[in-house]
XYZ file of C-alpha atoms in Angstrom:
554
model
C -26.958 60.409 55.433
C -23.361 60.892 55.956
C -21.654 61.332 59.616
C -21.058 64.956 58.888
C -24.828 65.416 58.144
C -25.897 63.543 61.293
C -23.527 65.532 63.459
C -25.168 68.684 61.944
C -28.423 67.279 62.782
C -27.480 66.655 66.391
C -26.157 70.116 66.870
C -29.488 71.423 65.259
C -31.259 69.263 67.829
C -29.215 70.664 70.669
C -29.798 74.282 69.415
C -33.501 73.852 69.040
C -33.927 72.595 72.616
C -31.902 75.622 73.869
C -34.259 77.845 71.825
C -37.407 76.115 73.141
C -36.129 76.642 76.725
C -35.664 73.040 77.437
C -31.813 73.247 77.888
C -29.510 76.039 78.935
C -26.283 75.448 77.520
C -23.734 76.379 74.954
C -23.965 74.238 71.872
C -20.525 72.755 71.056
C -18.853 73.562 67.737
C -18.282 70.179 66.837
C -20.191 66.838 67.557
C -18.560 63.549 67.208
C -20.382 60.392 66.068
C -18.935 57.012 65.761
C -19.596 53.395 64.767
C -20.894 51.518 67.704
C -18.803 48.298 68.491
C -21.841 46.114 67.813
C -24.038 47.032 64.671
C -27.053 45.714 66.903
C -26.798 49.101 68.647
C -27.552 51.186 65.690
C -25.539 52.584 62.738
C -24.002 55.331 64.661
C -23.496 56.571 68.382
C -22.788 59.844 70.285
C -21.847 60.833 73.762
C -22.759 64.320 73.202
C -25.476 64.156 75.945
C -22.834 63.313 78.422
C -20.623 66.078 77.098
C -22.969 68.722 77.765
C -25.007 67.619 80.803
C -22.930 69.310 83.397
C -23.197 72.598 81.582
C -26.879 72.198 81.228
C -27.384 71.231 84.988
C -29.207 68.308 84.127
C -28.496 64.176 84.099
C -27.077 63.049 81.211
C -29.982 60.689 80.438
C -32.472 63.417 80.713
C -30.631 65.343 78.001
C -30.280 62.345 75.964
C -34.227 61.824 76.121
C -34.658 65.386 74.961
C -32.236 64.879 71.840
C -33.727 61.455 70.866
C -37.278 62.778 70.692
C -36.028 65.695 68.331
C -33.507 63.400 66.323
C -36.484 60.836 65.746
C -38.232 63.404 63.798
C -35.044 64.079 61.430
C -35.685 62.643 58.002
C -33.591 59.699 57.441
C -33.463 58.624 61.096
C -35.269 55.551 61.746
C -34.813 55.184 65.650
C -32.876 56.756 68.567
C -32.059 54.414 71.615
C -30.805 55.764 74.915
C -28.119 53.548 76.279
C -26.307 53.415 79.606
C -25.607 56.637 81.180
C -26.476 58.708 78.173
C -25.305 57.401 75.086
C -27.433 57.768 71.855
C -27.498 54.878 69.483
C -28.930 56.144 66.192
C -30.395 53.765 63.365
C -30.834 55.238 59.925
C -33.533 54.042 57.741
C -32.734 52.014 54.565
C -33.883 54.636 52.175
C -31.220 57.020 53.585
C -28.492 54.380 53.107
C -29.555 54.041 49.609
C -29.762 57.525 49.136
C -26.011 57.773 50.347
C -25.130 55.206 47.927
C -26.842 57.022 45.103
C -24.840 60.111 46.088
C -21.504 58.334 45.809
C -22.263 56.696 42.608
C -23.357 59.939 41.035
C -20.226 61.855 42.302
C -17.823 59.351 41.131
C -14.274 60.272 41.819
C -15.298 63.733 42.924
C -16.902 62.175 46.001
C -15.454 63.570 49.079
C -13.941 66.601 47.312
C -15.008 70.299 47.933
C -14.175 73.915 48.278
C -13.826 74.455 51.975
C -10.243 75.483 51.603
C -10.775 77.562 48.223
C -8.650 80.458 48.388
C -5.763 79.217 50.338
C -2.474 79.706 48.214
C 0.122 77.168 49.978
C 3.756 76.183 49.551
C 4.227 72.994 51.184
C 7.949 72.039 51.378
C 8.897 68.549 52.816
C 11.831 65.874 52.592
C 14.327 68.375 51.133
C 17.117 65.827 52.104
C 20.595 66.612 51.118
C 21.686 65.295 47.810
C 24.473 63.172 49.490
C 23.017 59.813 49.598
C 19.692 57.719 48.970
C 16.520 58.732 50.786
C 16.199 56.545 54.039
C 13.271 55.523 56.221
C 13.145 59.003 58.060
C 12.715 60.620 54.529
C 10.023 58.068 53.662
C 7.970 59.200 56.471
C 7.859 62.748 55.426
C 7.099 61.628 51.767
C 3.906 59.751 52.972
C 2.875 62.438 55.091
C 3.834 65.428 52.845
C 2.219 63.962 49.691
C -1.020 62.966 51.764
C -1.147 66.689 52.840
C -0.848 67.790 49.472
C -3.540 65.737 48.066
C -5.985 66.332 50.953
C -5.453 70.186 50.661
C -6.023 69.976 47.011
C -9.143 68.060 47.416
C -10.486 70.692 49.575
C -9.878 73.414 47.290
C -6.564 74.760 48.251
C -3.972 75.844 45.662
C -0.917 73.944 46.736
C 2.626 73.776 45.334
C 4.818 70.851 46.431
C 8.383 71.859 46.793
C 11.891 70.348 47.372
C 14.744 72.442 48.798
C 17.909 70.924 47.161
C 20.707 71.999 49.763
C 23.412 71.851 47.259
C 25.758 74.529 48.523
C 28.295 75.012 51.213
C 29.451 72.069 53.467
C 27.732 69.413 51.194
C 30.301 69.528 48.799
C 33.124 68.987 51.075
C 31.321 66.174 52.796
C 30.080 64.147 49.906
C 33.182 64.849 47.685
C 35.569 64.029 50.678
C 33.666 60.899 51.189
C 34.051 59.846 47.486
C 37.757 60.757 47.556
C 38.314 58.644 50.897
C 36.456 55.549 48.825
C 38.903 56.004 46.036
C 41.828 55.980 48.273
C 40.750 52.985 50.284
C 40.510 55.077 53.395
C 37.740 55.619 56.078
C 35.217 58.417 55.486
C 36.157 61.789 56.951
C 34.351 62.742 60.072
C 30.816 64.008 59.395
C 31.021 62.114 56.162
C 29.257 59.340 54.486
C 29.964 55.612 53.734
C 28.465 52.564 52.546
C 27.731 50.752 49.069
C 26.384 53.718 47.271
C 29.496 55.735 48.151
C 31.636 53.105 46.519
C 29.477 53.159 43.443
C 29.899 57.055 43.202
C 33.378 56.622 43.507
C 33.524 54.193 40.647
C 31.480 56.820 38.469
C 33.811 59.425 39.390
C 36.980 57.266 38.662
C 35.483 56.545 35.339
C 34.922 60.271 34.580
C 38.250 61.429 35.921
C 40.908 58.652 35.940
C 43.538 60.890 37.383
C 41.417 62.649 39.998
C 43.608 61.429 42.783
C 46.380 63.316 41.284
C 44.538 66.705 41.406
C 44.998 69.309 44.171
C 42.437 68.649 46.940
C 40.160 71.410 46.414
C 40.017 70.560 42.500
C 39.664 66.978 43.300
C 36.702 67.914 45.741
C 35.014 69.954 42.932
C 35.422 67.268 40.320
C 33.864 64.585 42.641
C 30.952 66.810 43.414
C 30.421 67.581 39.829
C 30.135 63.888 39.181
C 28.441 62.480 42.160
C 25.823 65.246 42.641
C 23.723 64.807 39.558
C 23.909 61.053 39.802
C 22.515 61.235 43.491
C 19.768 63.916 42.636
C 18.538 61.702 39.721
C 18.556 58.636 42.100
C 16.459 60.865 44.746
C 14.034 61.831 41.938
C 13.603 58.189 40.726
C 13.007 57.112 44.200
C 10.272 59.494 44.854
C 8.835 58.820 41.454
C 8.615 55.022 42.484
C 6.731 56.071 45.640
C 4.264 58.077 43.486
C 5.430 61.350 45.073
C 5.385 64.517 42.602
C 6.997 67.768 43.453
C 5.936 70.809 41.331
C 9.329 72.723 42.277
C 12.884 71.559 42.801
C 14.531 74.678 44.341
C 18.289 74.876 44.324
C 20.033 76.671 47.204
C 22.864 77.260 44.900
C 20.571 79.269 42.714
C 19.916 81.687 45.781
C 23.669 82.346 46.125
C 24.498 82.409 42.446
C 21.664 84.844 41.571
C 22.484 87.337 44.491
C 19.091 86.568 46.215
C 20.988 86.135 49.610
C 22.547 89.636 49.387
C 19.304 91.053 48.277
C 17.435 89.644 51.166
C 19.904 90.946 53.763
C 19.126 94.521 52.288
C 15.588 94.161 52.178
C 15.573 92.829 56.015
C 17.773 95.952 56.657
C 15.204 98.244 55.181
C 12.707 96.770 57.569
C 14.656 97.760 60.416
C 15.810 94.510 61.832
C 19.458 94.119 60.492
C 22.294 95.559 62.579
C 26.231 95.101 62.359
C 28.167 93.842 65.153
C 31.839 92.702 65.580
C 32.219 92.919 61.781
C 29.337 90.559 61.157
C 25.757 91.232 59.767
C 23.023 90.133 62.363
C 19.133 89.887 62.166
C 17.490 90.883 65.254
C 15.238 87.864 65.838
C 14.849 88.325 69.575
C 12.288 90.803 68.931
C 9.981 87.971 67.727
C 10.397 85.326 70.068
C 13.777 83.882 69.176
C 16.223 82.828 71.918
C 19.181 84.788 70.366
C 19.976 87.168 67.507
C 21.118 85.248 64.299
C 24.321 85.869 61.912
C 23.439 86.584 58.524
C 26.949 87.426 57.047
C 29.960 86.222 59.066
C 32.830 88.667 59.633
C 34.720 86.924 56.624
C 31.938 87.821 54.365
C 30.657 84.283 53.918
C 26.697 84.175 54.374
C 25.422 81.559 56.939
C 22.780 78.931 56.204
C 20.294 81.198 58.263
C 21.014 83.741 55.459
C 20.036 81.242 52.823
C 16.669 80.303 54.859
C 15.961 84.041 54.790
C 16.356 84.357 51.316
C 14.320 81.080 50.554
C 11.358 82.405 52.762
C 11.537 85.928 50.872
C 11.293 83.735 47.523
C 8.258 81.950 48.798
C 6.614 85.423 49.613
C 7.498 86.808 46.368
C 6.197 84.059 44.455
C 2.581 84.683 45.865
C 2.277 82.006 48.651
C 0.021 83.344 51.656
C 0.973 80.191 53.449
C 4.366 78.528 53.786
C 4.296 75.143 55.449
C 7.733 73.245 56.448
C 8.035 69.785 57.121
C 11.245 69.283 59.178
C 13.063 66.481 60.827
C 13.492 65.616 64.320
C 16.692 67.601 64.977
C 15.152 70.822 63.787
C 13.278 72.008 66.757
C 15.399 75.167 67.014
C 14.103 76.197 63.511
C 10.574 76.795 64.419
C 11.277 80.181 66.332
C 13.904 81.392 63.955
C 11.765 80.781 60.792
C 8.713 82.472 62.419
C 11.133 85.348 63.266
C 12.288 85.592 59.576
C 8.492 85.668 58.516
C 7.712 88.474 61.156
C 10.880 90.573 59.883
C 9.650 90.138 56.374
C 6.489 91.721 57.463
C 4.122 88.639 57.602
C 2.117 87.264 60.353
C 4.198 84.265 61.832
C 0.828 82.830 63.330
C -0.873 82.693 59.650
C 1.697 82.929 57.229
C 4.252 80.335 58.281
C 3.532 76.895 59.886
C 6.549 74.662 60.861
C 5.855 70.985 61.685
C 8.504 68.604 63.223
C 8.606 65.171 62.758
C 9.880 62.376 64.910
C 12.472 59.624 64.077
C 11.425 56.292 62.584
C 13.444 53.091 62.874
C 13.053 49.160 62.268
C 12.566 46.996 65.591
C 14.186 49.890 67.520
C 17.469 49.965 65.744
C 19.048 53.465 65.357
C 19.972 53.896 61.637
C 21.556 56.725 59.493
C 23.607 57.493 56.374
C 26.801 58.344 58.589
C 26.530 55.033 60.358
C 26.590 53.354 57.210
C 23.380 51.319 58.147
C 20.653 53.253 56.868
C 17.526 51.360 55.509
C 16.892 53.068 52.301
C 13.581 53.948 50.838
C 14.002 51.655 47.725
C 14.761 48.866 49.940
C 12.019 49.447 52.184
C 9.585 49.668 49.049
C 10.981 46.414 47.545
C 10.543 44.680 51.057
C 7.122 45.795 51.796
C 5.560 47.444 49.055
C 4.661 51.299 48.312
C 0.992 51.178 49.354
C 1.869 49.436 52.558
C 4.682 51.909 53.476
C 2.674 54.909 52.678
C -0.440 53.565 54.611
C 1.875 52.569 57.783
C 3.644 55.802 57.894
C 0.615 58.304 57.373
C -1.703 56.700 59.918
C 0.521 57.656 62.937
C 0.943 61.316 64.228
C 4.049 62.748 62.796
C 5.090 64.034 66.116
C 5.582 60.770 67.847
C 8.416 58.257 67.369
C 7.588 55.341 65.251
C 9.195 51.691 65.117
C 8.062 49.632 62.246
C 7.781 45.968 61.993
C 8.229 45.166 58.020
C 7.182 41.624 58.647
C 4.000 42.760 60.381
C 3.284 45.239 57.385
C 3.584 42.375 54.961
C 1.450 39.902 56.879
C -1.671 39.124 54.721
C -4.218 38.484 57.615
C -6.923 40.804 58.932
C -4.867 41.789 61.878
C -2.630 43.935 59.481
C -4.663 46.929 58.806
C -2.869 47.670 55.190
C -4.051 44.133 54.166
C -7.576 44.896 55.442
C -7.849 48.100 53.564
C -6.393 46.526 50.454
C -8.776 43.802 50.512
C -11.927 46.064 51.089
C -10.615 48.243 48.136
C -10.150 45.223 45.839
C -13.743 43.974 46.825
C -15.301 47.243 45.889
C -13.671 47.483 42.637
C -14.880 43.969 41.618
C -18.212 45.506 41.574
C -17.373 47.944 38.947
C -16.931 45.535 36.097
C -20.115 43.565 37.282
C -21.963 46.841 36.701
C -20.710 47.561 33.241
C -21.626 44.001 32.340
C -25.177 44.709 33.492
C -25.142 42.743 36.520
C -25.824 45.489 38.835
C -29.275 47.101 39.717
C -30.519 49.424 37.216
C -30.156 53.098 37.896
C -32.614 54.701 40.154
C -33.625 50.975 41.544
C -31.024 50.845 44.470
C -32.046 48.425 46.835
C -33.481 50.252 49.899
C -36.094 48.353 51.320
C -36.703 46.210 54.439
C -35.011 43.042 52.593
C -31.849 45.272 52.011
C -31.716 46.133 55.825
C -31.950 42.506 56.650
C -29.098 41.742 54.356
C -27.124 44.335 55.764
C -27.688 43.036 59.026
C -26.698 39.602 58.218
C -23.451 41.049 56.526
C -22.704 42.713 59.698
C -22.733 39.540 61.722
C -20.470 37.786 59.292
C -16.708 37.264 60.221
C -14.746 40.511 58.991
C -12.345 38.397 57.230
C -11.839 37.323 53.578
C -14.585 34.999 52.325
C -13.798 31.301 52.979
C -11.865 29.552 50.175
C -14.018 26.979 48.439
C -16.466 24.907 50.438
C -20.011 23.809 49.812
C -21.850 25.876 47.062
C -18.846 27.951 46.706
C -16.214 27.901 43.931
C -12.610 27.461 44.801
C -10.820 30.943 45.095
C -8.638 31.743 42.112
C -5.201 32.228 43.318
C -2.263 34.095 41.723
C 0.829 31.693 40.379
C 2.906 30.712 43.549
C 5.784 33.131 44.036
C 8.377 33.626 46.740
C 7.384 35.910 49.512
C 10.482 37.539 51.068
C 11.047 36.167 54.363
C 8.699 33.207 54.109
C 7.852 30.069 51.904
C 6.224 29.953 48.818
C 2.540 30.411 49.120
C -0.562 30.986 47.008
C -1.754 34.729 47.477
C -5.468 35.537 46.829
C -5.567 37.392 43.155
C -7.917 39.842 44.449
C -5.375 41.053 46.723
C -2.420 43.178 45.472
C 1.255 41.337 46.482
C 2.558 43.561 49.563
C 6.106 42.767 48.343
C 6.391 43.530 44.734
C 9.474 44.220 42.580
C 10.813 47.921 42.927
C 10.004 48.665 39.130
C 6.232 47.852 39.168
C 4.273 50.124 37.181
C 1.323 51.828 39.063
C -1.902 49.954 38.361
C -0.303 46.877 37.131
C -1.824 44.892 39.852
C -5.307 45.491 38.576
C -6.846 43.507 35.667
C -8.121 45.428 32.525
C -11.364 47.308 33.463
C -13.336 45.336 30.983
C -11.718 41.851 31.112
C -13.836 38.917 31.534
C -13.035 36.249 34.078
C -11.884 34.118 31.422
C -9.668 36.799 29.832
C -8.050 37.257 33.401
C -7.529 33.846 33.946
C -5.490 33.529 30.739
C -3.921 36.907 30.893
C -0.194 37.482 31.093
C 1.254 38.039 34.676
C 0.729 41.199 36.354
C 4.280 42.254 35.876
C 3.899 42.139 32.117
C 0.848 44.366 31.741
C 1.321 47.846 31.112
C 0.194 50.220 33.905
C -2.369 53.088 33.219
C -0.809 56.302 31.963
C 0.075 58.761 34.656
C -0.880 62.380 34.732
C 1.485 64.630 36.582
C 1.419 68.165 37.403
C 4.012 70.268 35.473
C 7.133 70.452 37.368
C 9.207 73.715 37.664
C 12.957 73.659 37.918
C 14.888 76.512 39.891
C 18.271 75.848 38.497
C 19.275 72.162 38.089
C 20.802 71.069 40.868
C 19.566 69.210 52.872
C 18.513 67.326 55.025
C 16.517 70.292 56.334
């Protein structure tokens, strides 16, 4: 019995009590069950009796007693105890636990997947960093969260397209090009420009491609610098994301919107909807009709489109491509975009409460230090992955709410103790995977004979009382733990790391899966196998990527 099934059984017990006239209340839509702190108090616990007691006009314990009687008759439930002011402690029978294990084994990798979100056609745009420098720690947070959202939506049946919007038009050309030229001249970066080692590296590439660039007129020099630096930087961004195991289906170029005439076409479409007006020589969109704090300029008086016009054209492009829902994950400095993007959706004839969702993230820093590309002290994603490890970074960033500021401690993420949640999860994953080769070698229980009796419950209770850490290394009756060859751990002395646990601080170019032994390798084969770094990783399956042109931090 899963927690979800148990929650449904509790709701059914409440409804049955209402139907029988024992309770008079509105059955809550959701019932929460959770693990008790001590397994001596059962497998699951719920405080639903305390939640509904006031509405029922009864003491919580009286409500709990009614529910305990009904839940005790549910197949798979062995015992229900009322504790404290009205908590319910529920113990499942061993056969129920065995049946759940059998369900998981039968489902394999499909376990946990479903079709609850089938029919949703979603465009999820995230990161969309300006191609003016390496991805930094703030982008890393959106990479972890956005990719997790894509995977979860797909696992529940939604049709999701992951999209990256390349801000490769407008002021980006001047800012990046000007920064590169300043580096070539040995000058400080211009106001609003960029600095750092990566700018110097781009400048060297530009000088190699155009040795006489400093002799060119400024506009031509800016264009030449951009034409060389931009593809290098975009390729670097794609490589970083690939290293972080983030795959985008579409890379959408802002420049393509302008070059194709889509921006002008969008303005005319919105005019046909009756939401565009002219004032002081400019063309405006009346967004105040839909909750924005002021109307927005689409085309300036000098005929140059605004960024907002490109945003409108981009939204209409998503609508024309058949996406019912458009989800935007934007940075902490984009709160003002929420109302204006929803206004664009309304002006386009969509429902801003259904067809668009804008999520705003908060800042991430290391030990409270403010960082940024323009400050020249940004912590880049590649460096963070090399320092801590891809899995550790993803888990640490995805486990906290996106709308709260986050201060990371890299040393804590790398710490190989049970106090580090990353280490604990990785250790549990490694232990479960060790059972798979054993099963293939015939050491597991035969199919259909899962241990579901009293002895299994006694073993499970003993296991619950054991320390929740890694098994002791060596000792009477135990073979010494195998360890990986000693290697330098960044920030600390050389030490032996249990082979069963993946190194949290691997080399940047490590392949996916290279920390795992070959599935069918014996213990002896693994002991004498080449190092993990030399083993080839498994082939990686990727969704087809669409490129709209070849080219912000939005």
